PDB file of C-alpha atoms in Angstrom:
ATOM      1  CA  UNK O   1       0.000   0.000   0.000  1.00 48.00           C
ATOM      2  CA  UNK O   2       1.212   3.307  -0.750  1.00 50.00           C
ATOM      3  CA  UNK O   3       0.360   6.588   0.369  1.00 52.00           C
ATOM      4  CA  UNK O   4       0.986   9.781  -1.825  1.00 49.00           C
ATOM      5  CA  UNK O   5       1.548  13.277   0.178  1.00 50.00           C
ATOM      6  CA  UNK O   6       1.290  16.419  -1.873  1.00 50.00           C
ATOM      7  CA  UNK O   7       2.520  19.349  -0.156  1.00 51.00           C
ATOM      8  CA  UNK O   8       1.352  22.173  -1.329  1.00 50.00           C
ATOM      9  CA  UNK O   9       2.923  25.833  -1.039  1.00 51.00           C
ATOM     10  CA  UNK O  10       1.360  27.881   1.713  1.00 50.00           C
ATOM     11  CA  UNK O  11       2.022  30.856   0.272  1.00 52.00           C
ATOM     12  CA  UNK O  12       0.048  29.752  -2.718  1.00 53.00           C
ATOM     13  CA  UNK O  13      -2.632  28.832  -0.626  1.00 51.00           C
ATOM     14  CA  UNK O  14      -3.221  32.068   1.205  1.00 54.00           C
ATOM     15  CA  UNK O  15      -2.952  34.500  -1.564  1.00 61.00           C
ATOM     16  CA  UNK O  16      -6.345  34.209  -3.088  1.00 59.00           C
ATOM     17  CA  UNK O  17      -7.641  34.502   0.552  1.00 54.00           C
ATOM     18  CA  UNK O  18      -5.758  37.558   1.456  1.00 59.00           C
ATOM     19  CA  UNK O  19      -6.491  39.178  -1.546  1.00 59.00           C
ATOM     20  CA  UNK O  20     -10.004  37.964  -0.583  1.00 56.00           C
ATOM     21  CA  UNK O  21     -10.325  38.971   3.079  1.00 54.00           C
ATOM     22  CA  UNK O  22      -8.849  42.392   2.582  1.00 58.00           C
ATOM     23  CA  UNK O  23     -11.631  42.848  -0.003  1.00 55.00           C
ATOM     24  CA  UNK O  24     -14.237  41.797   1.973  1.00 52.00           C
ATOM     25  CA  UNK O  25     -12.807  44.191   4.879  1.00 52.00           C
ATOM     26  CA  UNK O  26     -12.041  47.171   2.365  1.00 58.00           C
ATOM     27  CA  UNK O  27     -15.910  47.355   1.200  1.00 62.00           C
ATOM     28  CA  UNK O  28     -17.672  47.737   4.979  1.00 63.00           C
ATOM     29  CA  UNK O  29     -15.370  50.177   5.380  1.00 64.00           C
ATOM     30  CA  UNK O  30     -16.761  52.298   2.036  1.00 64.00           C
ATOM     31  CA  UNK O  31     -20.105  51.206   3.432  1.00 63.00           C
ATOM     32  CA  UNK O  32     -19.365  53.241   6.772  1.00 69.00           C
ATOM     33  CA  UNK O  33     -18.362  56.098   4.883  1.00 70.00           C
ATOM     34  CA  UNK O  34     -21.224  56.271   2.820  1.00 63.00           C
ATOM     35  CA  UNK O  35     -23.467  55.184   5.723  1.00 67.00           C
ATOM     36  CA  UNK O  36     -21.980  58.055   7.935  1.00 67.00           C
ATOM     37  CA  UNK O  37     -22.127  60.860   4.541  1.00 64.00           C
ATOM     38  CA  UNK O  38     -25.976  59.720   4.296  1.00 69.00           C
ATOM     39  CA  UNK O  39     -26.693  60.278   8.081  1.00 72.00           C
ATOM     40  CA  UNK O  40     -25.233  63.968   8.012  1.00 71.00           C
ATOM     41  CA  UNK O  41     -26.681  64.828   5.144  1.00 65.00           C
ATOM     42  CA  UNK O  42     -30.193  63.491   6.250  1.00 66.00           C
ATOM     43  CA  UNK O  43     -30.429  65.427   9.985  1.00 62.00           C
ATOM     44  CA  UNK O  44     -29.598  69.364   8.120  1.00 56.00           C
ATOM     45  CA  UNK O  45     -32.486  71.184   8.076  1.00 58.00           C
ATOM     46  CA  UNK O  46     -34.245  70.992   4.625  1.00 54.00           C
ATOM     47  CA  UNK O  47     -35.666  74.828   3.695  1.00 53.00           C
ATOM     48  CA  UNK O  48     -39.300  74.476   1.664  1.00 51.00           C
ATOM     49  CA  UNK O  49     -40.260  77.262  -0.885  1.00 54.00           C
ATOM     50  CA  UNK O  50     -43.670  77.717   0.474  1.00 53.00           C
ATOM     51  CA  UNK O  51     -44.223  81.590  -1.433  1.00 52.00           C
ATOM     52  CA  UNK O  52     -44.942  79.251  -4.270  1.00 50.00           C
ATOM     53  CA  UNK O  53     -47.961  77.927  -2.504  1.00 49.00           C
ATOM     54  CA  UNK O  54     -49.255  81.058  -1.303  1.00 50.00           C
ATOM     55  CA  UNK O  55     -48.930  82.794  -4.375  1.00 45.00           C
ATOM     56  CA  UNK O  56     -51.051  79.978  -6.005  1.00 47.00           C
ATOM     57  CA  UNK O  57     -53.757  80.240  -3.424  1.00 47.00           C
ATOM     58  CA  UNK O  58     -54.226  84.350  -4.037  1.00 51.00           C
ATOM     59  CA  UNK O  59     -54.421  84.307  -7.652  1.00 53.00           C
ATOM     60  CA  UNK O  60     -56.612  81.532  -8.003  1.00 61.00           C
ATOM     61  CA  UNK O  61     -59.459  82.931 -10.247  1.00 64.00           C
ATOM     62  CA  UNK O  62     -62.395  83.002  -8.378  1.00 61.00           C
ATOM     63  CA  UNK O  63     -64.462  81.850 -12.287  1.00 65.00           C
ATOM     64  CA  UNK O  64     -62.834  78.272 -11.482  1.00 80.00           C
ATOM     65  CA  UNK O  65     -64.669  78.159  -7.814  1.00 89.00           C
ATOM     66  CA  UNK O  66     -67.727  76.526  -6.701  1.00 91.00           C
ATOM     67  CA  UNK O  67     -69.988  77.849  -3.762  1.00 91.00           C
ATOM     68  CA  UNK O  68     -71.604  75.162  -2.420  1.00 91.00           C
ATOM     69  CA  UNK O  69     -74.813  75.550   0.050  1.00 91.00           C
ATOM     70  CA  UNK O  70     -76.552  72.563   2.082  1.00 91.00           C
ATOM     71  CA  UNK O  71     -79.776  73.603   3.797  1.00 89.00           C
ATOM     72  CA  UNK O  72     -82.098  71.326   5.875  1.00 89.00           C
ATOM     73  CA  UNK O  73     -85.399  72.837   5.598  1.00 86.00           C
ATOM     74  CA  UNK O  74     -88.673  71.766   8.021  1.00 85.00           C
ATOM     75  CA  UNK O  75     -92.561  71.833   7.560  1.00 81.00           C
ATOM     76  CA  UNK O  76     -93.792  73.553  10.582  1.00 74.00           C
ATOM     77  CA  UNK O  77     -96.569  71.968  11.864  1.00 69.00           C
ATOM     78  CA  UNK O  78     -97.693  75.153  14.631  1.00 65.00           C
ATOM     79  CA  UNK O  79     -96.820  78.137  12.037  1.00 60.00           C
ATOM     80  CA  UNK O  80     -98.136  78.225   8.402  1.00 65.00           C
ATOM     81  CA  UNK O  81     -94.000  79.486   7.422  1.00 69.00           C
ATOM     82  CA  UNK O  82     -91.204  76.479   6.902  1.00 75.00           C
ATOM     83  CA  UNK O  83     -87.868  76.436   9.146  1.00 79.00           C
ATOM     84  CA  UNK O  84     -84.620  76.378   7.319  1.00 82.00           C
ATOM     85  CA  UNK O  85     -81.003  75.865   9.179  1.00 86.00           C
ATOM     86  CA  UNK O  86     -77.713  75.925   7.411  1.00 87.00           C
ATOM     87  CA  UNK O  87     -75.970  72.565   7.213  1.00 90.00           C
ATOM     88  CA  UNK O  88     -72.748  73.678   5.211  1.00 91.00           C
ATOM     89  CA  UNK O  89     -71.739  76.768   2.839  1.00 91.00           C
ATOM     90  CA  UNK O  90     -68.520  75.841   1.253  1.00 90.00           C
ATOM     91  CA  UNK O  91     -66.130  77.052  -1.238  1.00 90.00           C
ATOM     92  CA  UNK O  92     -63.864  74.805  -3.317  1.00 89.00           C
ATOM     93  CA  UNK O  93     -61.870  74.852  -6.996  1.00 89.00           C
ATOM     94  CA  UNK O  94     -64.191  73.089  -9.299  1.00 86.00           C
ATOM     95  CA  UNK O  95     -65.797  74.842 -12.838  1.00 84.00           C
ATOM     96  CA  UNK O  96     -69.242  74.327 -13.616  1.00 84.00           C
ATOM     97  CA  UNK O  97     -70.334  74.285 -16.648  1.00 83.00           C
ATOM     98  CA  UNK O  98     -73.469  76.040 -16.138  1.00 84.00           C
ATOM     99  CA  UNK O  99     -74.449  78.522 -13.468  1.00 85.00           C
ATOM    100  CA  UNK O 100     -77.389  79.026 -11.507  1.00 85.00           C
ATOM    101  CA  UNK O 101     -80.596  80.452 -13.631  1.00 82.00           C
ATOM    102  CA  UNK O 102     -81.680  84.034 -12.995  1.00 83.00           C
ATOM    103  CA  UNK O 103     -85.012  84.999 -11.775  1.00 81.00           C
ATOM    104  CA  UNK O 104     -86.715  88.336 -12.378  1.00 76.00           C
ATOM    105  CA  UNK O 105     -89.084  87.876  -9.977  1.00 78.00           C
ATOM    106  CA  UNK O 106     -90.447  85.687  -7.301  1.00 77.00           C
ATOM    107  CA  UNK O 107     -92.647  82.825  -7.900  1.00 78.00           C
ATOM    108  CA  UNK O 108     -95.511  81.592  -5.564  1.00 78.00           C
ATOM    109  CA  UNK O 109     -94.939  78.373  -3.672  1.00 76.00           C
ATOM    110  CA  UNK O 110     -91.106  78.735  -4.304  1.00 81.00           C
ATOM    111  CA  UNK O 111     -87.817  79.356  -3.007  1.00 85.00           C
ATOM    112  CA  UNK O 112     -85.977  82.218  -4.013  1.00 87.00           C
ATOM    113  CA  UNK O 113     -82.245  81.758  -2.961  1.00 89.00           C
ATOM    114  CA  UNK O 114     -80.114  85.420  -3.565  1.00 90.00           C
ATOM    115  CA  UNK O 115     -76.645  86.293  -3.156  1.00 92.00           C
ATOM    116  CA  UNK O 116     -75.843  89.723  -1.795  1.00 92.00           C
ATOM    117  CA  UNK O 117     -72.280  91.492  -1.408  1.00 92.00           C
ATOM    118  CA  UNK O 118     -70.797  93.397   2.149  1.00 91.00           C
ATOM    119  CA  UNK O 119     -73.809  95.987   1.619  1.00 92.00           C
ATOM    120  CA  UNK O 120     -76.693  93.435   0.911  1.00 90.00           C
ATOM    121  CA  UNK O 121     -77.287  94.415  -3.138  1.00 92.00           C
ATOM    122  CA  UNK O 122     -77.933  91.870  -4.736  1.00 91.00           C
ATOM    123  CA  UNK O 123     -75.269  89.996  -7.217  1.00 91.00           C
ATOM    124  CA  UNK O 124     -77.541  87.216  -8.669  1.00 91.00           C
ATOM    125  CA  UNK O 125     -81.141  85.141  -7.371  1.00 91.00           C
ATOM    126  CA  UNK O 126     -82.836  82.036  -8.845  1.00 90.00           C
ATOM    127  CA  UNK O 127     -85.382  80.110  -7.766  1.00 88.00           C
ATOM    128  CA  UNK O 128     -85.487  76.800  -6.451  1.00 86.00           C
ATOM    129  CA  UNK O 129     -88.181  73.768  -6.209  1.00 84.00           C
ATOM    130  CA  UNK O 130     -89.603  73.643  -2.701  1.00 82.00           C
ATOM    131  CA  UNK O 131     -88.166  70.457  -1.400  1.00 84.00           C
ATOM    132  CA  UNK O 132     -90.966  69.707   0.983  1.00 83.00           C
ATOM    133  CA  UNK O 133     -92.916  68.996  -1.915  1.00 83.00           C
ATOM    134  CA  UNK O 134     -92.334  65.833  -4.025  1.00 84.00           C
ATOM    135  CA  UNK O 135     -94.005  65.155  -7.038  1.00 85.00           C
ATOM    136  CA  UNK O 136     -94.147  61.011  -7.938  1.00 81.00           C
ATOM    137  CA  UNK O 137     -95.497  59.876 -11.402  1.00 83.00           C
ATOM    138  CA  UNK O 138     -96.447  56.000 -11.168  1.00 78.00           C
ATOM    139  CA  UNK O 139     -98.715  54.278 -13.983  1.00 82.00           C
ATOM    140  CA  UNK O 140    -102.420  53.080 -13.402  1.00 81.00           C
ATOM    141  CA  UNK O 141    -104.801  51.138 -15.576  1.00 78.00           C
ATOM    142  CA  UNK O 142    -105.077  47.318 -17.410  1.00 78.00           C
ATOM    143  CA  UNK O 143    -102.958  47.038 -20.808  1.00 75.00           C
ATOM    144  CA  UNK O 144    -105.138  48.462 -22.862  1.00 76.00           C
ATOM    145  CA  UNK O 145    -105.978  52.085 -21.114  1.00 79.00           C
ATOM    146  CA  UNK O 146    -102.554  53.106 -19.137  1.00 79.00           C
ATOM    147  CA  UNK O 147    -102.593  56.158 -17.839  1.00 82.00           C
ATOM    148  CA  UNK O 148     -99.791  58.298 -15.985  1.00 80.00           C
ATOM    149  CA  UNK O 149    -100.846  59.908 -12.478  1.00 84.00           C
ATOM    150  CA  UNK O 150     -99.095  62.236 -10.748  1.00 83.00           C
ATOM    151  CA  UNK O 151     -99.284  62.554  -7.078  1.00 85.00           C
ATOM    152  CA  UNK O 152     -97.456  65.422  -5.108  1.00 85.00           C
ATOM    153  CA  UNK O 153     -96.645  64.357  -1.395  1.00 85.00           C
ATOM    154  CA  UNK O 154     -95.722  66.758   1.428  1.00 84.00           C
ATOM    155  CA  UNK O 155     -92.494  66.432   3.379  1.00 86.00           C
ATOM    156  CA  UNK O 156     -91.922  66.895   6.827  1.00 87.00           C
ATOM    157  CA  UNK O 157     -88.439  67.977   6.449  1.00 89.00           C
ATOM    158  CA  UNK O 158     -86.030  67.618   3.127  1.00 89.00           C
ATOM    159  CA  UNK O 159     -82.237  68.956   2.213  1.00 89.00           C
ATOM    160  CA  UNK O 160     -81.918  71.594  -0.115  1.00 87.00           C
ATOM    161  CA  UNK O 161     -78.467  71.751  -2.345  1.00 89.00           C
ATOM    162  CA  UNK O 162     -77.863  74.725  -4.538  1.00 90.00           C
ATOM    163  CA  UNK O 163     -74.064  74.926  -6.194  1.00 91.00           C
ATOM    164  CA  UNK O 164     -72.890  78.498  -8.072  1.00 90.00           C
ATOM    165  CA  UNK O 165     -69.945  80.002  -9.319  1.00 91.00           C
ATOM    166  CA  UNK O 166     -68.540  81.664  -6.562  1.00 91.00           C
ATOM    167  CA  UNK O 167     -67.290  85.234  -6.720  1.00 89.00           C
ATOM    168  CA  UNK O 168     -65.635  86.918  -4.042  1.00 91.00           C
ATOM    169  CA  UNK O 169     -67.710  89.721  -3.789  1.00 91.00           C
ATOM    170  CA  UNK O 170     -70.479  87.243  -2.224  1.00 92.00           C
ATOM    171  CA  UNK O 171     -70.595  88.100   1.557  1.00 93.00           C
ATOM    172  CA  UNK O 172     -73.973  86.630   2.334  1.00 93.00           C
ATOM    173  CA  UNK O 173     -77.125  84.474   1.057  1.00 92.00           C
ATOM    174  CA  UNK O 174     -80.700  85.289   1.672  1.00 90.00           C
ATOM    175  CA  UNK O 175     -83.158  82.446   1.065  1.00 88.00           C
ATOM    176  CA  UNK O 176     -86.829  83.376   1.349  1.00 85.00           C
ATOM    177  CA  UNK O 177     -89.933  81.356  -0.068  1.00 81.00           C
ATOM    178  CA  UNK O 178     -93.205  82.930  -1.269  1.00 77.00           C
ATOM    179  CA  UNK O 179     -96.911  82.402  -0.329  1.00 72.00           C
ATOM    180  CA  UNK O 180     -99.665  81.725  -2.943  1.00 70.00           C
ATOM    181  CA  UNK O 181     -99.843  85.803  -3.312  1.00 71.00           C
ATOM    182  CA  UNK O 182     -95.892  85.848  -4.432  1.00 67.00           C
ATOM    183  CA  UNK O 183     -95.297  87.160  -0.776  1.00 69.00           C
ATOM    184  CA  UNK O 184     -92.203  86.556   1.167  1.00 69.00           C
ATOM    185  CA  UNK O 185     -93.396  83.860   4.134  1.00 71.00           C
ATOM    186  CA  UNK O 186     -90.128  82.776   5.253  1.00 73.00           C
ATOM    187  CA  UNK O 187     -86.694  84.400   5.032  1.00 79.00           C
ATOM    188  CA  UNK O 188     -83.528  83.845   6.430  1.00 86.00           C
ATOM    189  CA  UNK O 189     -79.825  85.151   5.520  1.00 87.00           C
ATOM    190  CA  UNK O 190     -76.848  83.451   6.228  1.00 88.00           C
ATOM    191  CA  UNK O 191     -73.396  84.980   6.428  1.00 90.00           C
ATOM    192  CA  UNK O 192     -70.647  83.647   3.806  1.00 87.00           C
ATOM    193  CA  UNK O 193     -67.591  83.034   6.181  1.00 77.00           C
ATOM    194  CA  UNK O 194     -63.997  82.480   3.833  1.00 61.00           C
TER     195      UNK O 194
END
């Protein structure tokens, strides 16, 4: 039996590993660096250009803003005049594509919603369905004679939702709803707040 021994050169041997080991040791050290660079860098104080902003919010034109108004409105069951309370006025960026129709006078049985600048003039009105009153159209009759009824039911209370083009000269919103004579029965004005 015989039994070879190769000897190999240790210097051979521990070349690659050196060359390997201080490679592996020289990167975490460029890691640290760059780690330690990062850190500083993150933790100054970073300076925002907010003028930008603020400049963008004054010169918005006030044609590309919506005034929107929620009322709740109640049938009053002790007086012959509905109740109204504001639920939300609110101004955002929107267009619409059509504003609010004009009205040239008042109309009885309806709402009549205006809005008035700082010295209550008037900058533009229309009139508005009551909302307590809701007209339903159902079909009666066999198959050969079908006929369409309309029935108009009474509300105790209902929301009302008007959206305009906002201009900043609005400073307040007077709502007021008209008897069977054309009469104001019920008015109320609500302050615009910006």
């Amino acid at each position: 039996m015989t039994i070879f021994v190769h000897s190999y050169n240790q210097k051979s041997l521990l070349d690659p590993l050196t060359k390997m080991t201080n490679h592996l040791f020289k990167t975490p050290k460029h890691l640290f660096s760059l780690l330690l660079f990062s850190i500083i860098f993150s933790c100054s104080p970073i300076k925002l250009d907010t003028t930008k902003n603020e400049e963008s919010s004054s010169l918005k034109d006030p044609k590309d803003m919506i005034i929107s108004i929620i009322l709740n409105v109640y049938k009053s069951s002790s007086t012959k005049k509905d109740s109204l309370s504001l639920y939300e006025i609110s101004i955002v960026d929107g267009l619409l594509k059509k504003d609010i129709t004009p009205a040239p006078k008042r109309v009885s049985g309806k709402w009549m919603l205006s809005f008035l600048n700082a010295e209550h003039e008037l900058i533009k009105n229309t009139i508005l369905d009551d909302p307590l009153t809701v007209e339903h159209e159902y079909v009666i009759g066999n198959e050969d004679d079908l006929k369409f009824e309309h029935v108009e039911m009474q509300l105790e209370k209902a929301t009302l939702t008007v959206r305009a083009r906002y201009s900043p000269d609005m400073k307040a919103i007077l709502i007021e709803k008209t008897d069977s004579l054309g009469n104001p029965s019920a008015a109320k004005l609500f302050k615009i707040r910006e």
